[in-house]
XYZ file of C-alpha atoms in Angstrom:
663
model
C 58.777 111.557 86.375
C 61.949 113.595 86.727
C 65.442 112.039 86.612
C 66.080 112.902 90.278
C 62.830 111.309 91.316
C 63.540 108.213 89.292
C 66.997 107.990 90.831
C 65.553 108.202 94.324
C 62.972 105.473 93.602
C 65.668 103.145 92.256
C 68.049 103.720 95.196
C 65.254 103.282 97.705
C 64.675 99.858 96.238
C 68.352 98.930 96.467
C 68.592 100.191 100.059
C 65.795 97.760 100.953
C 68.074 94.882 100.003
C 70.490 95.688 102.784
C 67.724 96.291 105.283
C 66.033 92.940 104.596
C 69.288 90.966 104.548
C 70.464 92.278 107.910
C 67.191 92.231 109.784
C 66.257 89.540 112.295
C 69.845 88.349 112.839
C 70.154 85.021 114.712
C 71.676 85.012 118.175
C 73.976 82.071 117.325
C 75.359 80.689 114.177
C 74.143 77.202 113.200
C 76.315 76.579 110.122
C 77.741 73.131 109.759
C 78.694 70.841 106.838
C 81.102 71.633 104.014
C 81.823 75.355 103.523
C 84.483 77.239 101.552
C 85.334 80.844 102.275
C 86.492 82.932 99.269
C 88.217 86.135 100.513
C 88.947 89.199 98.360
C 92.537 90.332 99.093
C 92.877 92.589 96.048
C 94.636 95.967 96.394
C 91.301 97.770 96.833
C 90.984 96.221 100.271
C 93.521 98.788 101.452
C 90.758 101.400 101.056
C 89.586 102.837 104.361
C 86.275 103.152 106.183
C 86.306 105.636 109.039
C 90.081 105.577 109.097
C 90.517 101.780 109.111
C 91.602 99.686 106.149
C 88.909 97.389 104.863
C 91.240 94.406 105.121
C 91.598 95.059 108.873
C 87.831 95.339 109.251
C 87.377 92.086 107.271
C 89.942 90.186 109.345
C 88.076 91.108 112.551
C 84.662 90.135 111.146
C 85.992 86.855 109.700
C 87.614 86.005 113.025
C 84.300 86.415 114.807
C 82.548 84.370 112.108
C 85.044 81.474 112.233
C 84.920 81.316 116.050
C 81.093 81.267 116.011
C 80.288 78.491 113.547
C 79.668 74.954 114.544
C 82.819 72.957 115.480
C 81.800 70.078 113.189
C 81.952 72.335 110.078
C 84.318 71.296 107.364
C 85.870 74.545 106.176
C 88.207 75.566 103.350
C 89.683 78.891 102.447
C 90.415 80.443 99.036
C 91.936 83.962 98.478
C 92.748 86.055 95.433
C 94.817 89.120 94.695
C 97.130 88.585 97.748
C 100.469 87.580 96.191
C 101.140 89.681 93.080
C 99.958 92.922 91.596
C 98.271 92.911 88.170
C 97.858 89.139 87.896
C 94.471 87.571 87.136
C 95.708 84.078 87.946
C 96.572 85.059 91.508
C 94.126 82.634 93.219
C 95.179 80.240 95.971
C 93.597 77.537 97.968
C 95.011 78.700 101.236
C 93.466 75.938 103.349
C 92.043 72.715 101.969
C 88.556 71.659 102.971
C 88.806 69.915 106.315
C 87.627 69.820 109.959
C 87.375 73.312 111.391
C 90.587 74.611 113.019
C 89.490 78.160 113.967
C 92.937 79.338 115.144
C 94.626 78.167 111.939
C 91.992 79.703 109.659
C 92.204 83.019 111.483
C 96.000 82.954 111.198
C 95.607 82.320 107.451
C 93.219 85.230 106.976
C 95.448 87.573 109.058
C 98.352 86.685 106.824
C 96.615 87.860 103.626
C 98.214 91.040 102.279
C 96.173 92.854 99.527
C 98.157 93.425 96.358
C 96.410 92.548 93.084
C 93.286 92.343 90.923
C 89.782 90.768 91.409
C 89.439 87.448 89.516
C 86.383 86.523 91.560
C 84.696 84.523 88.794
C 87.589 82.050 88.557
C 88.026 82.024 92.302
C 84.380 80.977 92.916
C 84.653 78.327 90.204
C 87.784 76.853 91.871
C 86.056 76.965 95.281
C 83.126 75.002 93.817
C 85.563 72.424 92.513
C 87.083 72.055 95.946
C 83.632 71.200 97.362
C 83.399 68.290 94.939
C 80.329 66.529 93.541
C 78.472 66.463 96.870
C 78.429 70.299 96.892
C 78.109 72.536 99.940
C 78.224 76.264 100.689
C 80.484 79.018 99.362
C 80.687 82.362 101.168
C 82.295 85.053 99.030
C 83.568 88.296 100.535
C 84.415 91.041 98.029
C 84.686 94.808 97.957
C 84.431 95.041 94.179
C 83.282 93.446 90.967
C 85.190 91.223 88.551
C 88.231 93.008 87.028
C 89.712 90.097 85.059
C 87.108 89.740 82.307
C 85.097 86.908 83.872
C 81.255 86.787 83.813
C 80.259 85.868 87.400
C 76.521 85.598 86.649
C 77.108 83.175 83.729
C 79.536 81.127 85.832
C 76.965 80.841 88.636
C 74.256 79.824 86.167
C 76.614 77.123 84.798
C 77.275 75.760 88.277
C 73.560 75.723 89.066
C 72.775 73.841 85.826
C 75.490 71.222 86.565
C 73.263 69.615 89.218
C 75.755 70.042 92.101
C 73.952 70.997 95.359
C 75.836 74.306 95.651
C 74.711 77.409 97.469
C 76.712 80.642 97.227
C 76.196 83.559 99.678
C 77.828 86.796 98.596
C 78.889 89.515 101.086
C 79.440 92.748 99.204
C 81.626 95.100 101.317
C 81.501 98.788 100.480
C 79.806 98.199 97.092
C 78.811 101.530 95.631
C 76.426 101.260 92.683
C 73.282 99.267 91.916
C 74.964 97.735 88.890
C 77.854 96.472 90.941
C 75.391 94.956 93.431
C 73.483 93.344 90.602
C 76.565 91.659 89.231
C 77.333 90.163 92.695
C 73.747 89.390 93.623
C 73.395 87.381 90.451
C 75.918 84.804 91.732
C 73.779 84.291 94.855
C 70.513 84.306 93.030
C 71.604 81.704 90.474
C 72.716 79.254 93.214
C 69.950 79.729 95.708
C 72.096 81.951 98.041
C 71.714 85.303 99.636
C 73.335 88.639 98.699
C 74.278 90.714 101.710
C 75.450 94.312 101.635
C 77.751 95.836 104.295
C 79.161 99.313 104.535
C 81.088 99.069 107.827
C 82.415 96.641 110.428
C 79.167 96.148 112.278
C 77.249 95.415 109.125
C 80.002 93.072 107.828
C 79.923 91.070 111.074
C 76.126 90.930 110.818
C 76.340 89.713 107.233
C 78.522 86.846 108.108
C 76.150 85.812 110.915
C 73.291 85.851 108.437
C 75.235 83.864 105.865
C 76.113 81.263 108.523
C 72.518 80.570 109.204
C 70.881 81.183 105.839
C 69.045 78.330 104.219
C 69.190 77.671 100.505
C 66.417 79.445 98.563
C 64.436 77.171 96.288
C 64.614 78.769 92.869
C 61.283 79.248 91.063
C 61.208 78.308 87.393
C 62.121 81.427 85.350
C 60.402 82.538 82.221
C 62.068 84.170 79.168
C 60.833 87.776 78.970
C 61.352 89.991 75.975
C 62.369 93.624 76.578
C 61.446 96.480 74.267
C 61.774 100.300 74.290
C 59.535 102.594 72.234
C 59.877 106.306 71.479
C 56.599 107.630 72.890
C 53.348 105.678 73.414
C 52.877 103.427 70.381
C 55.968 104.912 68.768
C 58.835 103.221 66.928
C 61.038 100.625 68.596
C 64.447 101.911 69.787
C 67.016 99.333 68.827
C 69.949 100.516 70.994
C 68.190 100.451 74.386
C 69.814 98.994 77.490
C 67.670 97.727 80.285
C 68.002 97.595 84.092
C 65.505 95.537 86.074
C 64.883 95.794 89.852
C 63.061 93.102 91.862
C 60.568 95.264 93.771
C 60.234 92.732 96.616
C 63.867 92.674 97.575
C 65.259 95.764 95.926
C 67.884 93.621 94.090
C 69.057 94.683 90.619
C 68.485 91.491 88.607
C 69.611 92.765 85.214
C 72.305 95.368 84.592
C 72.456 97.002 81.185
C 71.102 94.037 79.172
C 70.047 94.536 75.562
C 67.969 91.387 74.994
C 65.550 88.977 76.688
C 66.014 88.099 80.363
C 65.000 85.116 82.466
C 62.728 86.236 85.344
C 60.985 84.278 88.042
C 57.433 85.369 88.923
C 57.285 88.667 90.780
C 56.934 92.433 90.388
C 59.741 94.242 88.631
C 60.684 97.782 87.697
C 62.216 98.042 84.220
C 64.376 101.089 83.278
C 65.392 101.646 79.688
C 68.333 103.843 78.736
C 68.861 105.020 75.160
C 70.820 107.832 73.458
C 67.519 109.628 73.086
C 66.330 109.407 76.626
C 65.149 107.071 79.303
C 61.918 105.636 80.658
C 60.633 103.247 83.377
C 57.663 100.911 84.036
C 56.552 98.468 86.652
C 55.313 95.021 85.577
C 54.019 91.840 87.156
C 55.584 88.632 85.823
C 53.463 85.491 86.485
C 53.876 81.907 85.432
C 52.109 82.752 82.147
C 52.031 86.572 81.727
C 53.422 88.660 80.181
C 55.663 87.488 77.394
C 57.439 90.885 77.241
C 57.887 94.217 78.984
C 57.739 97.436 77.000
C 59.219 100.698 78.292
C 58.152 104.015 76.843
C 61.042 106.449 76.398
C 59.580 109.930 76.784
C 62.212 112.140 78.420
C 65.757 113.236 77.542
C 68.732 111.635 79.183
C 70.622 114.079 81.418
C 74.143 114.996 80.475
C 77.054 116.264 82.495
C 80.450 117.914 81.985
C 83.515 117.348 84.128
C 87.017 118.761 83.813
C 90.277 118.876 85.879
C 91.067 122.182 87.497
C 94.809 122.829 87.488
C 97.174 119.890 87.771
C 96.843 116.399 89.148
C 99.772 114.871 91.017
C 100.087 111.274 92.163
C 98.886 110.814 95.729
C 97.636 114.388 96.039
C 94.066 115.709 96.042
C 92.950 117.073 92.605
C 89.935 119.283 92.016
C 87.377 118.736 89.250
C 84.695 121.201 88.110
C 81.424 119.582 87.077
C 77.935 120.314 85.878
C 75.254 117.736 85.992
C 71.873 116.698 87.475
C 73.373 116.329 91.012
C 70.738 113.625 91.749
C 70.833 111.789 94.997
C 74.129 109.763 95.261
C 75.500 110.975 91.898
C 79.289 110.874 92.065
C 82.564 111.356 90.135
C 85.065 108.512 89.845
C 88.329 107.736 88.167
C 88.708 105.083 85.450
C 91.089 103.914 82.734
C 91.311 106.293 79.764
C 88.979 103.917 77.827
C 86.444 103.908 80.712
C 87.341 100.491 82.188
C 87.151 100.445 85.968
C 90.229 100.716 88.201
C 90.953 98.100 90.836
C 90.735 100.759 93.515
C 87.908 103.282 93.969
C 88.891 106.953 93.684
C 85.713 109.040 93.837
C 83.729 111.964 95.377
C 79.993 112.590 95.813
C 78.488 115.481 93.944
C 76.567 116.361 97.074
C 79.884 117.439 98.598
C 80.012 120.344 96.250
C 81.843 121.735 93.290
C 84.669 121.476 92.602
C 84.815 117.774 93.558
C 88.008 116.686 95.388
C 89.458 113.312 94.608
C 92.745 111.886 95.896
C 94.797 110.722 92.921
C 96.257 107.184 92.491
C 99.930 106.629 93.281
C 100.738 105.633 89.743
C 101.221 108.502 87.308
C 99.715 108.273 83.821
C 96.519 108.835 81.829
C 93.146 108.431 83.509
C 89.528 109.471 82.875
C 87.165 111.108 85.342
C 83.546 110.123 84.962
C 80.293 111.609 86.114
C 78.080 108.638 87.266
C 74.334 109.035 87.413
C 74.070 106.542 90.318
C 70.410 105.556 90.124
C 70.824 104.441 86.492
C 74.444 103.397 86.977
C 75.121 105.451 83.865
C 78.221 107.511 82.930
C 76.806 110.715 81.477
C 79.957 112.727 81.188
C 83.719 112.136 81.226
C 87.125 113.661 80.477
C 90.638 112.271 80.084
C 93.475 113.827 82.057
C 97.031 113.174 83.213
C 98.268 112.347 86.690
C 101.834 113.717 87.063
C 104.547 111.895 89.064
C 104.591 112.551 92.842
C 107.080 114.765 94.553
C 108.215 112.676 97.501
C 111.657 112.226 99.108
C 113.264 110.552 102.118
C 116.322 111.671 104.043
C 117.651 109.433 106.797
C 120.886 107.991 108.120
C 122.365 105.151 106.039
C 122.547 102.892 109.101
C 120.584 102.171 112.284
C 121.057 99.752 115.044
C 118.814 96.679 115.309
C 115.751 97.676 117.377
C 116.743 101.326 117.246
C 114.889 104.304 115.900
C 115.468 105.908 112.492
C 115.079 109.687 112.279
C 113.550 110.485 108.942
C 112.968 113.784 107.181
C 110.545 113.556 104.291
C 108.550 115.314 101.655
C 105.312 113.984 100.158
C 101.506 114.279 100.233
C 101.523 113.892 103.976
C 97.877 112.623 104.239
C 96.792 111.125 107.562
C 96.968 107.519 106.292
C 100.370 107.833 104.566
C 103.245 106.085 106.302
C 107.009 105.505 106.090
C 108.492 102.186 106.963
C 111.161 99.549 106.339
C 110.731 96.675 103.811
C 113.165 94.132 102.302
C 115.049 95.442 99.303
C 112.601 95.742 96.392
C 109.661 95.048 98.745
C 106.218 96.557 98.537
C 103.921 98.037 101.153
C 102.600 94.699 102.237
C 106.181 93.486 103.037
C 106.662 95.987 105.886
C 108.641 94.400 108.735
C 106.128 93.991 111.600
C 105.653 97.393 113.198
C 108.577 99.028 111.502
C 106.644 102.010 110.222
C 105.136 105.331 111.394
C 102.427 107.496 109.901
C 103.512 110.828 108.531
C 100.925 112.570 110.700
C 103.011 111.659 113.764
C 105.940 113.823 112.510
C 107.273 116.234 115.177
C 109.698 119.105 114.546
C 110.070 117.975 110.920
C 111.303 114.472 111.945
C 109.434 111.149 111.808
C 110.741 108.391 114.079
C 110.543 104.951 112.455
C 111.242 101.936 114.638
C 113.848 99.499 113.180
C 113.491 95.765 113.220
C 115.637 93.549 115.424
C 116.779 91.674 112.296
C 120.049 92.984 110.817
C 120.637 93.366 107.075
C 120.024 95.580 104.056
C 116.482 97.135 103.792
C 114.703 100.031 102.083
C 112.932 102.896 103.711
C 109.725 103.534 101.715
C 107.115 106.316 101.532
C 103.665 104.639 101.113
C 100.319 106.170 100.178
C 97.811 104.978 102.670
C 94.804 104.929 100.331
C 96.215 102.584 97.753
C 99.559 101.423 99.162
C 101.654 102.784 96.343
C 105.329 103.310 97.081
C 106.327 106.883 96.159
C 109.966 106.987 97.339
C 112.754 104.575 98.466
C 115.998 104.891 100.296
C 118.470 102.129 101.233
C 119.085 101.543 104.961
C 121.330 99.046 106.642
C 120.237 97.664 110.016
C 123.354 96.825 111.920
C 123.425 93.919 114.361
C 123.282 94.714 118.043
C 125.929 93.406 120.470
C 125.406 92.809 124.156
C 127.160 90.976 126.965
C 125.701 89.552 130.121
C 127.527 88.152 133.116
C 125.518 86.272 135.792
C 126.153 83.445 138.241
C 125.639 79.932 136.954
C 123.943 78.684 140.156
C 121.444 80.392 142.492
C 118.827 79.636 145.071
C 115.210 79.507 143.870
C 113.389 82.680 144.988
C 116.578 84.546 145.893
C 118.061 87.471 143.911
C 121.259 87.581 141.801
C 123.438 90.420 140.599
C 123.863 90.741 136.846
C 126.409 92.770 134.864
C 125.474 93.911 131.352
C 127.076 95.872 128.572
C 126.019 97.066 125.092
C 124.415 99.991 123.270
C 121.049 99.878 124.938
C 117.643 100.986 123.460
C 114.632 102.075 125.359
C 112.930 98.657 124.741
C 115.793 96.568 126.075
C 115.254 94.427 129.154
C 117.019 91.692 131.149
C 115.128 88.825 132.702
C 115.285 85.269 134.042
C 113.196 82.830 132.004
C 112.923 79.059 131.654
C 115.661 77.534 129.579
C 114.638 77.535 125.844
C 111.594 79.785 126.371
C 110.441 82.022 123.398
C 112.318 85.300 123.021
C 109.291 87.363 124.172
C 108.555 85.324 127.339
C 109.195 86.863 130.740
C 108.285 86.206 134.421
C 106.465 89.054 136.120
C 108.925 89.488 139.072
C 112.116 88.409 137.329
C 112.884 91.167 134.782
C 113.624 94.850 134.479
C 114.328 97.485 131.802
C 117.966 98.138 131.008
C 117.692 101.937 130.592
C 121.444 102.300 130.270
C 122.299 100.438 133.452
C 125.480 98.345 133.696
C 124.381 96.342 136.742
C 121.038 95.195 138.009
C 119.556 92.793 140.585
C 117.095 90.177 139.421
C 114.982 87.717 141.247
C 115.354 83.984 140.416
C 112.094 82.067 139.899
C 110.818 80.223 142.987
C 110.632 76.805 141.321
C 113.985 74.944 141.105
C 115.165 74.170 137.578
C 117.138 75.296 134.554
C 116.815 78.978 133.517
C 118.487 81.642 131.345
C 119.439 85.185 132.162
C 118.694 87.025 128.971
C 119.390 90.448 127.451
C 116.335 91.013 125.108
C 115.540 93.779 122.630
C 111.904 94.314 121.722
C 111.962 95.595 118.155
C 109.454 96.334 115.416
C 109.477 92.773 114.091
C 109.438 91.040 117.494
C 111.764 90.195 120.378
C 115.431 89.273 119.849
C 117.756 87.690 122.417
C 121.060 89.589 122.226
C 122.880 87.707 124.921
C 122.154 84.972 127.503
C 123.710 83.086 130.396
C 122.446 79.811 131.892
C 121.668 79.608 135.611
C 120.473 76.605 137.644
C 118.081 77.321 140.501
C 118.158 75.020 143.506
C 116.175 75.006 146.717
C 117.690 77.405 149.311
C 117.928 77.421 153.089
C 114.540 78.756 154.118
C 113.099 78.322 157.661
C 110.574 79.843 160.035
C 111.376 80.266 163.809
C 108.080 80.484 165.766
C 106.675 79.530 169.166
C 105.070 76.075 169.416
C 101.772 77.623 170.441
C 100.053 81.002 170.714
C 96.704 82.168 172.117
C 93.792 82.657 169.753
C 93.742 86.253 168.405
C 97.143 87.112 169.947
C 99.774 89.212 168.202
C 103.329 87.793 168.078
C 106.585 87.974 166.176
C 108.314 85.177 164.144
C 111.753 85.192 162.475
C 112.214 83.874 158.965
C 115.372 83.048 157.077
C 115.232 83.060 153.339
C 115.262 85.581 150.450
C 113.697 88.343 152.660
C 112.762 90.354 149.522
C 109.837 92.627 148.682
C 106.644 90.674 148.407
C 107.756 87.801 150.697
C 105.308 87.020 153.485
C 104.453 84.455 156.171
C 100.868 83.313 156.605
C 98.588 80.910 158.519
C 97.123 77.990 156.521
C 95.201 74.836 157.053
C 95.648 71.550 155.268
C 94.481 71.831 151.683
C 94.959 75.565 151.467
C 96.339 76.737 148.161
C 99.653 78.573 147.894
C 98.011 81.935 147.272
C 95.350 81.833 150.004
C 96.375 83.942 153.054
C 92.985 84.794 154.410
C 93.706 83.301 157.809
C 96.275 86.039 158.567
C 99.592 87.062 157.121
C 102.466 89.473 157.551
C 105.276 90.767 155.375
C 108.879 89.672 155.874
C 111.102 92.664 156.569
C 114.804 92.783 155.498
C 115.840 91.458 158.938
C 113.477 88.499 158.606
C 110.991 89.736 161.262
C 107.265 89.054 160.641
C 104.394 90.513 162.777
C 101.421 88.143 162.919
C 98.022 87.897 164.576
C 96.762 84.386 165.388
C 93.369 83.200 164.059
C 90.448 83.427 166.470
C 89.658 79.734 166.059
C 91.772 77.343 168.099
C 93.493 74.485 166.196
C 96.635 73.290 164.538
C 97.842 75.442 161.660
C 100.788 75.756 159.286
C 103.032 78.822 159.096
C 104.252 79.221 155.517
C 107.036 81.276 153.939
C 105.605 82.487 150.614
C 107.225 84.373 147.692
C 105.328 86.126 144.863
C 107.076 85.383 141.618
C 104.646 84.695 138.822
C 102.157 83.602 141.472
C 102.564 82.558 145.053
C 105.051 79.734 145.945
C 105.625 78.198 149.377
C 109.361 77.780 150.143
C 109.082 76.520 153.714
C 106.507 75.807 156.502
C 106.196 74.821 160.186
C 103.329 73.751 162.523
C 101.850 76.039 165.194
C 99.044 75.398 167.746
C 96.463 78.156 168.429
C 94.987 77.684 171.932
C-alpha cells in the first residue's frame, strides 16, 4: 500500500468519528443532575473560523446549550487560560456547582477573555474534585491538546480507577490531527464518555446537544496487548517502533505513538508502526482471549520532506515556505518551538494549497521551527529552524480625545482583515479593550482609521493588535478628557405635555437628551421623550404621560456604554385635559369634538366601551389637531360609549374621558 493510500485510509476512519458522533441528534436536551463545564479560554481561542473568533462561536454554542438543559440541573463552571499569559496554573472555578442559573452562567462564559496556555489535565482533575464522591458529568470544550506537561489519558484512567461515578464528554473544537484527537478521545473513553468533533459553529452546537443527552458507556474489560514490528515477513524485530492504533468501528485513534503494550477492549483495530526504516500497517481482531499481541510488518520506506523559509519572516506578516514532500491528503506545514514542542496557537498551511506555502507569522519575534506533518500518520517528516523578525508597526494619533469622541489614527502594520486598533488601560492587553473602543484596520478610509473613544475619562493606550493571535504590536498613550455639558429645564411639568430644554457642551454624534424615570440606568430612554442633540442648543421634549418623578438628561453613548453628562429633575403632574362633545349622536354620523390638553403629534380621541384597554381604538378614532379639533364617526351600534383623550408615549395612555350616547 502506498503512503498516500494509507493516509487516506487512516483519515477516512477518523472522519467517521465525527459523523457517528453528530448523527441522530435529539430534538431536546434531557440532561439533569450534577454537571461541570470546563471551558478552554486559552489564547488559541482567538483563532478564526470563517472570519469569526472561536471564542465567539463557543460563547454562542454554550449559550444555546445552557438554555436548553433541564432546569433542575446542578451546574458548575471551570475555565483555564483566561487570566494570564504563559501560566499553567491559570485554572479557575468560575461558578461553584449549584442549581442552574442560565443567565448567570452565560454572563460568566461571555466574560472569559482568552489569554494563556492549555492546562486541561489539571482543569479536568479539579472539575472532578468539585463534583465530589457522588460523581456526575464533566463536559470539556477545548480547541487544543495539553500544553502544560500533563497526561490527560493517565489522569482519566486514574479517575476511572478511583471508583467515582464520573463521565467525561469531550468536545474537540477545530482539532486538526488524528493524534490530537486521540489524546482528547482517551479522556472520554477512560471515563465512559463520548468524544465529539466540531469544525464550525453548527457542529459545535450539535456536539453540545449530543453531550447533553449522551448516556455513560459501559466500559468492556480491556486486555493487555503486546505490539511488535518486524523488518519484512518473519524478519528481525525493530526495537524503536512507535505504534498508532485506530478503532475501526468508531474511527477513534486509541493509541498515539506508543512504544509498548496497550490495553484494548474487544474489537477490530488497525495498527500502524512507524520506524526510522519505514512503516507498515495491519488490521487485527481483539477478542476476550485472542490475540496476545499484534505484529506489524515494516516493508516500505518512510517518506521524507524538506521545508525552508523563502526570504524573510516578519511578526504578523505572511511568510512563504518552499517544500518538497509526499503531499498526501491533508498533509500540512505548521510552526512549532525550535525544539519541536507545539505552540499554543496554530499557525499552519495545507500542502494542497500549493508551493510555496503561506503562513501568517506569530506576533512575537524569535526563533521557531516549521514542520512538514504527514497528517495520516501524525508524523513530522521534515523541519527547519528560522527566525521571525520584529514587526514594523506604528500609530500616530492626537494625544487627547474627548470622552465618547472619535480618535483619528494613522497607522502602519500588517493590515490584515482581522487586525484592529483600539484603546486599553495603560499596560493592558488585547482582551482589556474598553467595550467597543476599537476598529478594524480594514475599515481605514483615506489613510485614517476612526476609533471610538470610551465615555470614561483617564489615561489609556492606543494599541495595534494582530487579529489571529491578539499580539500587541504597537502602543501609543492617549488621554480621554472628561466631557462637560449643561442642561436647563423646568422643575415641574404636566404629564404628557412638552417642555423646552436648553443645553450646552461640545456635542458628539451619539449625544441625546431625554426624559427618563428618576434613577433609571444611563442607557434607558422613553420612545417619545428623547431626541439627538446634533449641535442644537434648544429642543422640545415630551414629558411622560404618567405623573411622577423624572430626570431630563444629557447622555453620551460611547464605546464602553452610556454616560450621563448632565441632568435636571422634573416632576410631572396631571394636567388640565378635557373633551367637549355633544351628549348624543346618531349611529354612523360624523361630528366634531374639541379637546383641551397637550394637542401634540400622536394624540387622538377614540370611542371605547367599558373594559377596553388604553391602546384599543377599533371603535373609531380621530387625531387631535393643534387647535384641539377632532373629526369622529360614531359607531354603527347604538349604546353608551366613552370618548377618551389618548397620548402615545411609550404606549397608549388615557388622560381624560367623557360619556356619549349613540342613538
